XYZ file of N, CA and C in Angstrom:
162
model
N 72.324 77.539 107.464
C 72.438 78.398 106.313
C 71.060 78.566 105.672
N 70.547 79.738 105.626
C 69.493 80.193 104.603
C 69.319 79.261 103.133
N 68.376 78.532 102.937
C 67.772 78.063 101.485
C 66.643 78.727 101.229
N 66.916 79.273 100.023
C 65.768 79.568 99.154
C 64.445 78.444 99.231
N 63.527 78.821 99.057
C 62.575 78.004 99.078
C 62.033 78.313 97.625
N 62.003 78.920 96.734
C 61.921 79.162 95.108
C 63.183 78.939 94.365
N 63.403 78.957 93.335
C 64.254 79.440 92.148
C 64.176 80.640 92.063
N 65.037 81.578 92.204
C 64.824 83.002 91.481
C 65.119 82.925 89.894
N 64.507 83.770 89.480
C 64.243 83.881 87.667
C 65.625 84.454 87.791
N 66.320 84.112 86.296
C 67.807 84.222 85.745
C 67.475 86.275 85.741
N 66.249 86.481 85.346
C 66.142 88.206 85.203
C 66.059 88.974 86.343
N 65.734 88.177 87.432
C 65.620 88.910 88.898
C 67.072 88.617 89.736
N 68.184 87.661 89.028
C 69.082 87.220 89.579
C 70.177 88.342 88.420
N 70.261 88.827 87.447
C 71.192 89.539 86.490
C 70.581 91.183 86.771
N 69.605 91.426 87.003
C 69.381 92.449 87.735
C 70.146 92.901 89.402
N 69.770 92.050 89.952
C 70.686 92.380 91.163
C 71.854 92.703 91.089
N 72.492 91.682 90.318
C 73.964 91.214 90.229
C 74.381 92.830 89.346
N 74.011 93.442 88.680
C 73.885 94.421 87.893
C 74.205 95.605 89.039
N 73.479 95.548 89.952
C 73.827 96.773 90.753
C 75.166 97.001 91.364
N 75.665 95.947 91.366
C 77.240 96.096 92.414
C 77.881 96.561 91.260
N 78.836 97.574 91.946
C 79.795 98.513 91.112
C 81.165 98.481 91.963
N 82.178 98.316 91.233
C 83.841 98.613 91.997
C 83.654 100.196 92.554
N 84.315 100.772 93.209
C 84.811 101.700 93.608
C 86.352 101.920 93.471
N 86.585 103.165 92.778
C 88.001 103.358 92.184
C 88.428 103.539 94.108
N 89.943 103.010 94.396
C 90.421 103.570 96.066
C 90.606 104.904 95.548
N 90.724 105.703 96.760
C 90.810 107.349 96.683
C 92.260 107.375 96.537
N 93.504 108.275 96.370
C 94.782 108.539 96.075
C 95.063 109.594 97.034
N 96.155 109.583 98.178
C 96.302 110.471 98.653
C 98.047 110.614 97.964
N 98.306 112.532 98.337
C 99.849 112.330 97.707
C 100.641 111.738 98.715
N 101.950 111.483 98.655
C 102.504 111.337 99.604
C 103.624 111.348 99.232
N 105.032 111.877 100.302
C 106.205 111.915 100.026
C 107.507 111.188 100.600
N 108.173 110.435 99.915
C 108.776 109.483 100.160
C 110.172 109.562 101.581
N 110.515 108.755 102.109
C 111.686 109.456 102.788
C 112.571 109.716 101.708
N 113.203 109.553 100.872
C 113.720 109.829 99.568
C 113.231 111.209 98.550
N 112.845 111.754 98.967
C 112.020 113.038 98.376
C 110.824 112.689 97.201
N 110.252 111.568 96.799
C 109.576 111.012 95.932
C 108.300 111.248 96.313
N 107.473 112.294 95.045
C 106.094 112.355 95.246
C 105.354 111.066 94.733
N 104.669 110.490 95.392
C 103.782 109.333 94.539
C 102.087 109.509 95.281
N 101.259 109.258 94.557
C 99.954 109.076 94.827
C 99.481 107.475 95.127
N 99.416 107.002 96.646
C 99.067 105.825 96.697
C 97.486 105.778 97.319
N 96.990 104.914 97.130
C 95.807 104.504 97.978
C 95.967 105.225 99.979
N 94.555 105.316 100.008
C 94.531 105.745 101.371
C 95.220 104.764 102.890
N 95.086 103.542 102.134
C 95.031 102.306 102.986
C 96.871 102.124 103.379
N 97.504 102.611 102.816
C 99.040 102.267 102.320
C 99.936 103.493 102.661
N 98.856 105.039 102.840
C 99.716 106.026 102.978
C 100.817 105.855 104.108
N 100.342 105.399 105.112
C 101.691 105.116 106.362
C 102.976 104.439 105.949
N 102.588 103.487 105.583
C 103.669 102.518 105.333
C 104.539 102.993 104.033
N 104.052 103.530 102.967
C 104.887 104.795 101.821
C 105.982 105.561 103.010
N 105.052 106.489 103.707
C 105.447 107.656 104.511
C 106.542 106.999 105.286
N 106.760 105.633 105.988
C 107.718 105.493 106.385
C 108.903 104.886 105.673
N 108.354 104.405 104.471
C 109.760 103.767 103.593
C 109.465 102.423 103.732
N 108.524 102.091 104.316
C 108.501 100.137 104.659
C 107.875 99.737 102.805
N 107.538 100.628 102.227
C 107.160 99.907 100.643
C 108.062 100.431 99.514
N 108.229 100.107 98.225
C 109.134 101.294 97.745
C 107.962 101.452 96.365
């Protein structure tokens, strides 16, 4: 495993950490076997589409 060979400064370490951002998931529509419009995540549309979630 990689060791630092310095300390990084608390300002060069809250800077970095500063850059990571969430990403909202994208929403696709989708329609239920039940006639139900719902907007789920991209990751999930199959399993909606077949009824395996409710």
């Amino acid at each position: 495993m990689a060791v630092p060979k310095r300390k990084k400064s608390r300002s060069n370490t809250r800077h970095r950490r500063a850059q990571w951002k969430a990403s909202a998931a994208d929403l696709v529509v989708v329609t239920t076997p039940d006639g139900r419009k719902l907007s789920v995540p991209r990751r999930f549309f199959e399993a909606y589409r077949r009824g395996l979630v409710n």
